[in-house]
Every structure is written in structure tokens, then in C-alpha cells.
């Protein structure tokens, strides 16, 4: 296969990536139209409910699209939604051939788009850079097939496995660079979740505070998981001036007086049935989020919350920031230096010096 075909699809994938912060719950899609070895149109899906990548590229190409070759990262849609079917526009444009990276698993599409294109006499090739295209939209693929969000667990810990420092020590475990990276992760999700203990003890904002493009994407919804409610309603994340909203996911075990106070503050309450352990049923909780078009969820709570999701086999991806420090029962964490990391099969071998005793 000509390397130019891969180059054009690679460009389409790069274009698709530009919609990462704004298209959810839709997939990221990029499109490039080529004629006589010249790009005559390109585009990417920019916002959910707005024009799809193919339509943007076709508008740019105009009548020159007739007889051209089109590269698109996801199978074109063939159903009426918030926008017209892309397949109809492609057929009308008289595009000669289409390279599609991967199928759309949406049951409303799932191969039907390709069938319609071929029935209209358009040549279609499927699978160009498919692995990259599938990885790009792994969140959407999970959401559209399971009807619940893709769950990402994130935490920072010391080399000896501690996730919190002691009271007389500085709170942060990870470096400023890692904290900025964690905020980049927040940008990519629809919602952030913590448990009630983290909400009370840390009193976090759960907002995005780093990056030059803070106004170019939507802010994630904040969710607190609390089986019995009882959360102080003066916590920072309940400030109505914050971007996006805060949801408390609780059960019928919550105090009625507390529920009334929360409603008075216009805090959204999500009532979830309990499981056999008298805790929030996480399956039903995620299903409810799916109904609200929340396609991705980042867990930032303590290890108890992470373990509950892990025990229920509901975590899709882990992000662990391993800091070169030792905490243990020490009053203050010991910083390690001269870090060296080796790989032995599936194990990681760390070598380091204690900063205070490296020359002893």
C-alpha cells in the first residue's frame, strides 16, 4: 500500500485528536480529501451536535470533491441524529474512493455506512491505521457498546505504596509536573469522582487549574459518592460559582433533612440503589451516568473508593504516579535520588539513594 495513503490517514488522525476536549459523548473523527495528490479539503468533528468531520471537509473541497479520494478515521454515519447522515453527503459529492480506518461500533452504524457507500458505487477500503484509530476512540467505543462511562483510576503514591502523607508533613506526594499532567487528564474526561472521606478531609475543588487553554474545553462534572449523605454542604466543590456542576450520588439511607438542605442549595442528588453490602451499587451508578451522556469518569478518591471499583471489575484504565519518596511511619517523607529503573519481565526494579544518606 502506498505510503501516501498512510500519510493522509495519519493527518486525519491528528485532526481528529483536536476534538478530544469538546466532542464527548461523540467520537473524535478527522477527515482528509485528496485529488491529484493535493489536499482539497480537511476537517474534524469539533463539538457534539455540530457538523461531522466529513461534512466540514466536503464543504472545503466543494465541487472538486467529485472523483476525489477521502480518508476518514471512523466509518461515516448513516442515520439521522442531531446532524444529517454523512453517507448521504458523501454519495451526493461523487467521491470516487474512501479509506476508512475502523468501523463505528454504534449499533445504528456498525457496517451499514460502508454498505450504503458500496451500494452507491463508491469504492471503500477498511482498516488503514485501524489500531491507532481504535486507540484514539477507546472511550467512545466502550461507552457506545456498554452504555456506561469508561472508568479511569488515578492516584499518586510513594515507592513504599503510601497514598497519603502524615499530618506534620507536606501534603503533596507527586511533583508539580505530575500534578499538571493529572490536570491534563481531567481535561479529557466528562466527570471526576471522589468518595465522601476525600471530600471532607481534602476539601478539593476538583477543577482544572493548569493550562493555557482553560476556556477552550468543557469542565468535568464533579461527583461525590456518599452512601449515607451527611456531607457538609459548605465544602468548596459545592460553590455555585465553580464551572460545571456537582452531583452527590447517594442512597435511600441518606438523612431526609440533609437531602432537603442539599435540594435548597440546588445541589443535584442522584439516588442509587444499594448492593448486598449496603453500599452504592456501582453498576447501577455507572448506568445512570451513561444515561446522562457521561462517557468517561476519572476516580480521584482514596484507595477505599478505588478498591470498590476494582472489586466490582469496573476500572478500565489506571494512571499511577509513583514518586521517588518513602513515607512509611516516618514523620516526614524521605526523598530518594539517583533513580534507576530496570524491567524484569513484568516487574520494575528501582534503585535509588536516600537524599540524606547518599554519601554515608
Tab-separated table of C-alpha atoms in Angstrom:
chain	number	residue	atom	x	y	z
A	1	UNK	CA	0.000	0.000	0.000
A	2	UNK	CA	1.309	3.443	-0.918
A	3	UNK	CA	2.906	5.341	1.951
A	4	UNK	CA	0.935	8.427	0.892
A	5	UNK	CA	-2.308	6.699	1.879
A	6	UNK	CA	-0.910	6.203	5.382
A	7	UNK	CA	0.304	9.802	5.471
A	8	UNK	CA	-3.154	11.131	4.652
A	9	UNK	CA	-4.822	8.888	7.227
A	10	UNK	CA	-2.207	9.911	9.786
A	11	UNK	CA	-3.137	13.526	9.119
A	12	UNK	CA	-6.810	12.638	9.575
A	13	UNK	CA	-5.979	11.065	12.948
A	14	UNK	CA	-4.079	14.182	14.001
A	15	UNK	CA	-7.065	16.306	13.038
A	16	UNK	CA	-9.405	14.031	14.997
A	17	UNK	CA	-7.289	14.456	18.135
A	18	UNK	CA	-8.044	18.186	18.102
A	19	UNK	CA	-11.614	17.438	19.164
A	20	UNK	CA	-10.622	15.496	22.280
A	21	UNK	CA	-11.767	18.084	24.819
A	22	UNK	CA	-15.050	19.080	23.191
A	23	UNK	CA	-16.815	16.238	21.340
A	24	UNK	CA	-17.880	13.855	24.122
A	25	UNK	CA	-20.043	11.778	24.134
A	26	UNK	CA	-19.364	11.643	20.391
A	27	UNK	CA	-16.216	10.102	18.916
A	28	UNK	CA	-13.221	12.069	17.677
A	29	UNK	CA	-13.186	11.989	13.880
A	30	UNK	CA	-10.855	13.504	11.301
A	31	UNK	CA	-11.203	13.628	7.524
A	32	UNK	CA	-8.932	14.499	4.582
A	33	UNK	CA	-9.949	14.750	0.900
A	34	UNK	CA	-7.259	14.362	-1.788
A	35	UNK	CA	-7.341	14.906	-5.551
A	36	UNK	CA	-4.365	14.718	-7.905
A	37	UNK	CA	-2.099	14.278	-4.866
A	38	UNK	CA	-3.295	17.576	-3.393
A	39	UNK	CA	-5.338	18.055	-0.226
A	40	UNK	CA	-8.505	19.875	-1.257
A	41	UNK	CA	-10.476	19.536	1.967
A	42	UNK	CA	-9.988	18.585	5.593
A	43	UNK	CA	-11.860	18.805	8.858
A	44	UNK	CA	-12.520	17.331	12.269
A	45	UNK	CA	-15.565	16.951	14.487
A	46	UNK	CA	-15.355	19.910	16.853
A	47	UNK	CA	-18.416	19.784	19.119
A	48	UNK	CA	-21.124	17.236	19.902
A	49	UNK	CA	-24.230	18.096	17.913
A	50	UNK	CA	-22.275	20.138	15.360
A	51	UNK	CA	-21.063	19.249	11.850
A	52	UNK	CA	-19.181	15.976	11.421
A	53	UNK	CA	-15.648	15.845	10.035
A	54	UNK	CA	-16.727	14.574	6.604
A	55	UNK	CA	-19.186	17.422	6.080
A	56	UNK	CA	-16.610	20.046	7.058
A	57	UNK	CA	-14.070	18.552	4.637
A	58	UNK	CA	-16.656	18.327	1.839
A	59	UNK	CA	-17.596	21.986	2.296
A	60	UNK	CA	-13.964	22.971	1.918
A	61	UNK	CA	-13.498	20.788	-1.156
A	62	UNK	CA	-16.698	21.987	-2.829
A	63	UNK	CA	-17.386	20.600	-6.307
A	64	UNK	CA	-13.756	19.464	-6.581
A	65	UNK	CA	-14.722	16.526	-4.348
A	66	UNK	CA	-16.107	14.746	-7.430
A	67	UNK	CA	-13.711	11.926	-8.309
A	68	UNK	CA	-11.517	12.555	-5.257
A	69	UNK	CA	-10.276	10.179	-2.544
A	70	UNK	CA	-11.424	10.632	1.049
A	71	UNK	CA	-9.688	9.446	4.223
A	72	UNK	CA	-11.717	9.256	7.425
A	73	UNK	CA	-10.813	7.827	10.827
A	74	UNK	CA	-14.239	6.309	11.587
A	75	UNK	CA	-16.988	4.766	9.484
A	76	UNK	CA	-19.350	7.530	8.265
A	77	UNK	CA	-22.748	7.627	9.941
A	78	UNK	CA	-25.856	6.557	8.050
A	79	UNK	CA	-28.623	7.563	10.466
A	80	UNK	CA	-30.407	10.781	11.330
A	81	UNK	CA	-29.282	12.301	14.608
A	82	UNK	CA	-28.504	15.868	15.596
A	83	UNK	CA	-26.901	16.167	12.149
A	84	UNK	CA	-27.846	14.577	8.787
A	85	UNK	CA	-26.225	11.264	7.735
A	86	UNK	CA	-22.694	11.762	6.389
A	87	UNK	CA	-23.185	8.872	3.953
A	88	UNK	CA	-25.803	10.836	2.019
A	89	UNK	CA	-23.477	13.805	1.587
A	90	UNK	CA	-20.608	11.551	0.512
A	91	UNK	CA	-22.739	9.850	-2.128
A	92	UNK	CA	-24.015	13.196	-3.398
A	93	UNK	CA	-20.459	14.559	-3.666
A	94	UNK	CA	-19.480	11.730	-6.066
A	95	UNK	CA	-16.353	10.894	-4.112
A	96	UNK	CA	-14.564	8.107	-6.009
A	97	UNK	CA	-12.976	6.137	-3.148
A	98	UNK	CA	-12.980	6.192	0.639
A	99	UNK	CA	-10.366	4.847	3.059
A	100	UNK	CA	-11.882	4.177	6.491
A	101	UNK	CA	-9.656	3.434	9.481
A	102	UNK	CA	-12.188	1.446	11.538
A	103	UNK	CA	-15.845	0.530	11.899
A	104	UNK	CA	-18.190	2.523	14.112
A	105	UNK	CA	-19.462	0.106	16.824
A	106	UNK	CA	-22.603	2.188	17.281
A	107	UNK	CA	-25.442	-0.288	16.521
A	108	UNK	CA	-27.038	2.397	14.341
A	109	UNK	CA	-23.973	2.265	12.081
A	110	UNK	CA	-21.823	-0.882	12.578
A	111	UNK	CA	-21.046	-1.580	8.921
A	112	UNK	CA	-24.234	-0.119	7.470
A	113	UNK	CA	-22.440	3.058	6.434
A	114	UNK	CA	-19.981	1.068	4.334
A	115	UNK	CA	-22.804	-0.986	2.824
A	116	UNK	CA	-24.593	2.178	1.706
A	117	UNK	CA	-21.437	3.647	0.188
A	118	UNK	CA	-20.615	0.498	-1.754
A	119	UNK	CA	-24.215	0.169	-2.925
A	120	UNK	CA	-23.851	3.658	-4.414
A	121	UNK	CA	-20.773	2.574	-6.361
A	122	UNK	CA	-18.134	4.150	-4.118
A	123	UNK	CA	-15.029	2.035	-3.541
A	124	UNK	CA	-14.318	1.521	0.156
A	125	UNK	CA	-11.207	0.173	1.873
A	126	UNK	CA	-11.340	-0.544	5.603
A	127	UNK	CA	-8.535	-0.908	8.145
A	128	UNK	CA	-5.908	1.702	7.262
A	129	UNK	CA	-4.168	2.561	10.591
A	130	UNK	CA	-7.031	0.815	12.387
A	131	UNK	CA	-5.106	0.205	15.630
A	132	UNK	CA	-4.385	3.905	16.054
A	133	UNK	CA	-7.978	4.834	15.269
A	134	UNK	CA	-9.375	2.330	17.766
A	135	UNK	CA	-6.994	3.506	20.499
A	136	UNK	CA	-7.926	7.120	19.789
A	137	UNK	CA	-11.596	6.425	20.496
A	138	UNK	CA	-11.367	3.722	23.158
A	139	UNK	CA	-13.539	5.806	25.492
A	140	UNK	CA	-16.289	6.216	22.895
A	141	UNK	CA	-16.123	2.550	21.861
A	142	UNK	CA	-16.606	1.446	25.472
A	143	UNK	CA	-19.396	3.937	26.101
A	144	UNK	CA	-21.388	3.154	22.961
A	145	UNK	CA	-21.196	-0.623	23.494
A	146	UNK	CA	-21.657	-0.785	27.292
A	147	UNK	CA	-23.843	2.322	27.789
A	148	UNK	CA	-21.769	3.387	30.777
A	149	UNK	CA	-18.635	5.510	31.156
A	150	UNK	CA	-15.072	4.398	30.590
A	151	UNK	CA	-13.602	4.419	34.111
A	152	UNK	CA	-10.094	5.713	34.781
A	153	UNK	CA	-8.492	5.304	38.209
A	154	UNK	CA	-5.768	7.777	39.129
A	155	UNK	CA	-3.626	8.113	42.230
A	156	UNK	CA	-0.154	9.156	43.361
A	157	UNK	CA	1.860	7.035	45.754
A	158	UNK	CA	5.284	6.715	47.316
A	159	UNK	CA	7.742	3.983	46.447
A	160	UNK	CA	6.564	2.066	49.527
A	161	UNK	CA	2.933	2.235	48.423
A	162	UNK	CA	1.617	5.068	50.610
A	163	UNK	CA	-1.007	7.375	49.105
A	164	UNK	CA	-1.139	9.939	51.926
A	165	UNK	CA	1.481	11.757	53.972
A	166	UNK	CA	1.460	12.258	57.739
A	167	UNK	CA	-0.152	15.254	59.419
A	168	UNK	CA	3.100	17.120	60.093
A	169	UNK	CA	4.386	16.673	56.542
A	170	UNK	CA	3.608	18.462	53.293
A	171	UNK	CA	0.508	17.018	51.656
A	172	UNK	CA	1.767	16.510	48.111
A	173	UNK	CA	3.405	13.243	47.132
A	174	UNK	CA	3.915	13.803	43.420
A	175	UNK	CA	5.881	16.576	41.712
A	176	UNK	CA	4.395	19.771	40.210
A	177	UNK	CA	4.966	18.287	36.747
A	178	UNK	CA	2.924	15.211	37.672
A	179	UNK	CA	0.190	17.400	39.117
A	180	UNK	CA	-0.006	19.345	35.863
A	181	UNK	CA	-0.203	16.087	33.939
A	182	UNK	CA	-3.058	14.974	36.198
A	183	UNK	CA	-4.922	18.155	35.293
A	184	UNK	CA	-4.398	17.334	31.621
A	185	UNK	CA	-6.118	14.034	32.394
A	186	UNK	CA	-9.014	15.924	33.982
A	187	UNK	CA	-9.470	17.850	30.745
A	188	UNK	CA	-10.058	14.611	28.857
A	189	UNK	CA	-12.941	13.260	30.969
A	190	UNK	CA	-16.601	14.121	31.432
A	191	UNK	CA	-16.689	13.676	35.208
A	192	UNK	CA	-14.432	13.324	38.262
A	193	UNK	CA	-15.409	11.188	41.251
A	194	UNK	CA	-14.276	11.122	44.864
A	195	UNK	CA	-15.629	9.482	47.998
A	196	UNK	CA	-17.084	11.331	50.972
A	197	UNK	CA	-13.930	10.907	53.086
A	198	UNK	CA	-11.772	12.592	50.463
A	199	UNK	CA	-14.366	15.344	50.062
A	200	UNK	CA	-14.325	16.067	53.802
A	201	UNK	CA	-10.623	15.603	54.587
A	202	UNK	CA	-9.115	17.228	51.472
A	203	UNK	CA	-11.944	19.656	50.638
A	204	UNK	CA	-10.845	19.796	46.968
A	205	UNK	CA	-12.202	21.998	44.199
A	206	UNK	CA	-11.886	19.278	41.522
A	207	UNK	CA	-11.460	21.894	38.816
A	208	UNK	CA	-8.891	22.301	36.056
A	209	UNK	CA	-6.379	24.897	37.170
A	210	UNK	CA	-3.442	24.444	34.796
A	211	UNK	CA	-3.031	25.022	31.086
A	212	UNK	CA	-3.203	27.923	28.683
A	213	UNK	CA	-6.407	26.747	27.038
A	214	UNK	CA	-8.708	26.553	30.065
A	215	UNK	CA	-11.552	28.203	28.176
A	216	UNK	CA	-11.300	26.013	25.068
A	217	UNK	CA	-12.985	22.942	26.526
A	218	UNK	CA	-15.758	21.989	28.875
A	219	UNK	CA	-15.013	21.392	32.543
A	220	UNK	CA	-15.753	17.979	34.052
A	221	UNK	CA	-18.724	17.369	36.316
A	222	UNK	CA	-17.796	16.726	39.968
A	223	UNK	CA	-19.342	13.676	41.665
A	224	UNK	CA	-19.144	12.693	45.332
A	225	UNK	CA	-20.023	9.117	46.241
A	226	UNK	CA	-21.684	9.030	49.659
A	227	UNK	CA	-23.860	6.104	50.732
A	228	UNK	CA	-25.407	7.913	53.695
A	229	UNK	CA	-25.046	11.516	52.573
A	230	UNK	CA	-24.030	13.551	55.629
A	231	UNK	CA	-21.617	15.661	53.599
A	232	UNK	CA	-21.063	19.200	54.888
A	233	UNK	CA	-22.725	21.363	52.267
A	234	UNK	CA	-20.221	24.184	52.724
A	235	UNK	CA	-17.425	22.229	51.032
A	236	UNK	CA	-15.561	24.031	48.238
A	237	UNK	CA	-16.873	21.790	45.477
A	238	UNK	CA	-20.449	22.917	46.214
A	239	UNK	CA	-19.613	26.536	45.371
A	240	UNK	CA	-22.183	27.507	42.688
A	241	UNK	CA	-19.611	29.814	41.089
A	242	UNK	CA	-17.463	26.863	40.002
A	243	UNK	CA	-17.582	25.747	36.362
A	244	UNK	CA	-19.765	22.690	35.687
A	245	UNK	CA	-21.961	21.156	38.368
A	246	UNK	CA	-21.516	18.917	41.396
A	247	UNK	CA	-23.569	15.745	41.876
A	248	UNK	CA	-23.913	13.743	45.079
A	249	UNK	CA	-24.553	10.064	44.426
A	250	UNK	CA	-26.260	8.603	47.489
A	251	UNK	CA	-28.902	6.080	48.572
A	252	UNK	CA	-32.190	5.972	50.463
A	253	UNK	CA	-30.063	5.652	53.611
A	254	UNK	CA	-29.343	9.382	53.394
A	255	UNK	CA	-30.882	11.613	56.046
A	256	UNK	CA	-34.059	13.312	54.775
A	257	UNK	CA	-33.297	16.629	56.454
A	258	UNK	CA	-29.872	16.664	54.810
A	259	UNK	CA	-31.446	15.890	51.415
A	260	UNK	CA	-33.786	18.864	51.805
A	261	UNK	CA	-30.856	21.170	52.613
A	262	UNK	CA	-28.981	19.917	49.544
A	263	UNK	CA	-32.039	20.487	47.354
A	264	UNK	CA	-32.402	24.004	48.767
A	265	UNK	CA	-28.828	24.715	47.645
A	266	UNK	CA	-29.757	23.339	44.216
A	267	UNK	CA	-27.221	20.530	44.518
A	268	UNK	CA	-28.117	17.652	42.224
A	269	UNK	CA	-28.785	14.402	44.082
A	270	UNK	CA	-28.521	11.081	42.273
A	271	UNK	CA	-30.346	8.345	44.192
A	272	UNK	CA	-28.819	4.915	43.593
A	273	UNK	CA	-29.963	1.523	44.982
A	274	UNK	CA	-27.654	-0.233	47.427
A	275	UNK	CA	-25.855	-3.514	46.815
A	276	UNK	CA	-25.681	-6.509	49.139
A	277	UNK	CA	-23.075	-4.676	51.249
A	278	UNK	CA	-25.399	-1.699	51.809
A	279	UNK	CA	-23.190	0.494	49.637
A	280	UNK	CA	-23.945	2.374	46.430
A	281	UNK	CA	-24.487	-0.183	43.666
A	282	UNK	CA	-21.660	0.826	41.335
A	283	UNK	CA	-23.070	-0.944	38.262
A	284	UNK	CA	-26.356	0.931	38.570
A	285	UNK	CA	-24.487	4.123	39.378
A	286	UNK	CA	-22.447	3.901	36.163
A	287	UNK	CA	-25.550	3.043	34.163
A	288	UNK	CA	-27.190	6.220	35.455
A	289	UNK	CA	-24.151	8.237	34.397
A	290	UNK	CA	-24.376	6.647	30.959
A	291	UNK	CA	-27.972	7.849	30.641
A	292	UNK	CA	-26.665	11.361	31.310
A	293	UNK	CA	-24.209	11.023	28.400
A	294	UNK	CA	-21.217	10.880	30.733
A	295	UNK	CA	-18.837	8.800	28.616
A	296	UNK	CA	-15.763	8.927	30.861
A	297	UNK	CA	-15.213	9.006	34.617
A	298	UNK	CA	-11.979	9.762	36.478
A	299	UNK	CA	-11.717	8.387	40.020
A	300	UNK	CA	-9.565	10.576	42.261
A	301	UNK	CA	-10.796	9.388	45.636
A	302	UNK	CA	-8.923	7.455	48.288
A	303	UNK	CA	-7.923	3.821	47.998
A	304	UNK	CA	-11.218	2.643	49.522
A	305	UNK	CA	-13.110	4.089	46.564
A	306	UNK	CA	-10.594	2.692	44.078
A	307	UNK	CA	-10.793	-0.735	45.678
A	308	UNK	CA	-14.597	-0.768	45.479
A	309	UNK	CA	-14.476	-0.156	41.735
A	310	UNK	CA	-11.635	-2.643	41.294
A	311	UNK	CA	-13.506	-5.298	43.274
A	312	UNK	CA	-16.522	-4.760	41.003
A	313	UNK	CA	-14.254	-5.115	37.943
A	314	UNK	CA	-15.293	-1.685	36.674
A	315	UNK	CA	-11.943	0.046	36.127
A	316	UNK	CA	-10.858	0.280	32.502
A	317	UNK	CA	-7.571	2.147	32.850
A	318	UNK	CA	-5.059	3.043	35.570
A	319	UNK	CA	-2.869	6.123	35.888
A	320	UNK	CA	-0.428	5.763	38.790
A	321	UNK	CA	2.118	8.462	39.644
A	322	UNK	CA	4.936	6.742	41.542
A	323	UNK	CA	7.011	9.318	43.415
A	324	UNK	CA	10.647	8.697	44.469
A	325	UNK	CA	9.923	9.099	48.181
A	326	UNK	CA	9.500	6.831	51.204
A	327	UNK	CA	6.751	7.601	53.724
A	328	UNK	CA	6.121	4.569	55.935
A	329	UNK	CA	5.819	5.614	59.596
A	330	UNK	CA	8.305	8.453	59.119
A	331	UNK	CA	7.363	11.895	60.401
A	332	UNK	CA	8.388	13.374	57.075
A	333	UNK	CA	8.856	11.631	53.763
A	334	UNK	CA	12.387	10.796	52.672
A	335	UNK	CA	13.273	11.949	49.184
A	336	UNK	CA	15.148	9.465	47.010
A	337	UNK	CA	17.705	10.450	44.375
A	338	UNK	CA	19.780	8.834	41.606
A	339	UNK	CA	16.769	6.849	40.452
A	340	UNK	CA	17.390	3.964	38.076
A	341	UNK	CA	14.630	1.733	36.740
A	342	UNK	CA	15.048	-1.658	35.092
A	343	UNK	CA	12.484	-4.079	33.726
A	344	UNK	CA	12.466	-7.795	34.634
A	345	UNK	CA	9.610	-9.463	32.752
A	346	UNK	CA	6.512	-7.763	34.198
A	347	UNK	CA	8.391	-6.355	37.231
A	348	UNK	CA	10.075	-2.985	37.665
A	349	UNK	CA	13.374	-2.848	39.573
A	350	UNK	CA	14.061	0.515	41.242
A	351	UNK	CA	17.482	1.565	42.516
A	352	UNK	CA	17.828	4.819	44.476
A	353	UNK	CA	19.726	6.660	47.206
A	354	UNK	CA	18.248	8.351	50.243
A	355	UNK	CA	18.940	12.051	49.707
A	356	UNK	CA	20.079	12.489	53.321
A	357	UNK	CA	22.409	9.473	53.366
A	358	UNK	CA	23.617	9.085	49.783
A	359	UNK	CA	27.307	9.619	50.663
A	360	UNK	CA	27.358	7.827	54.040
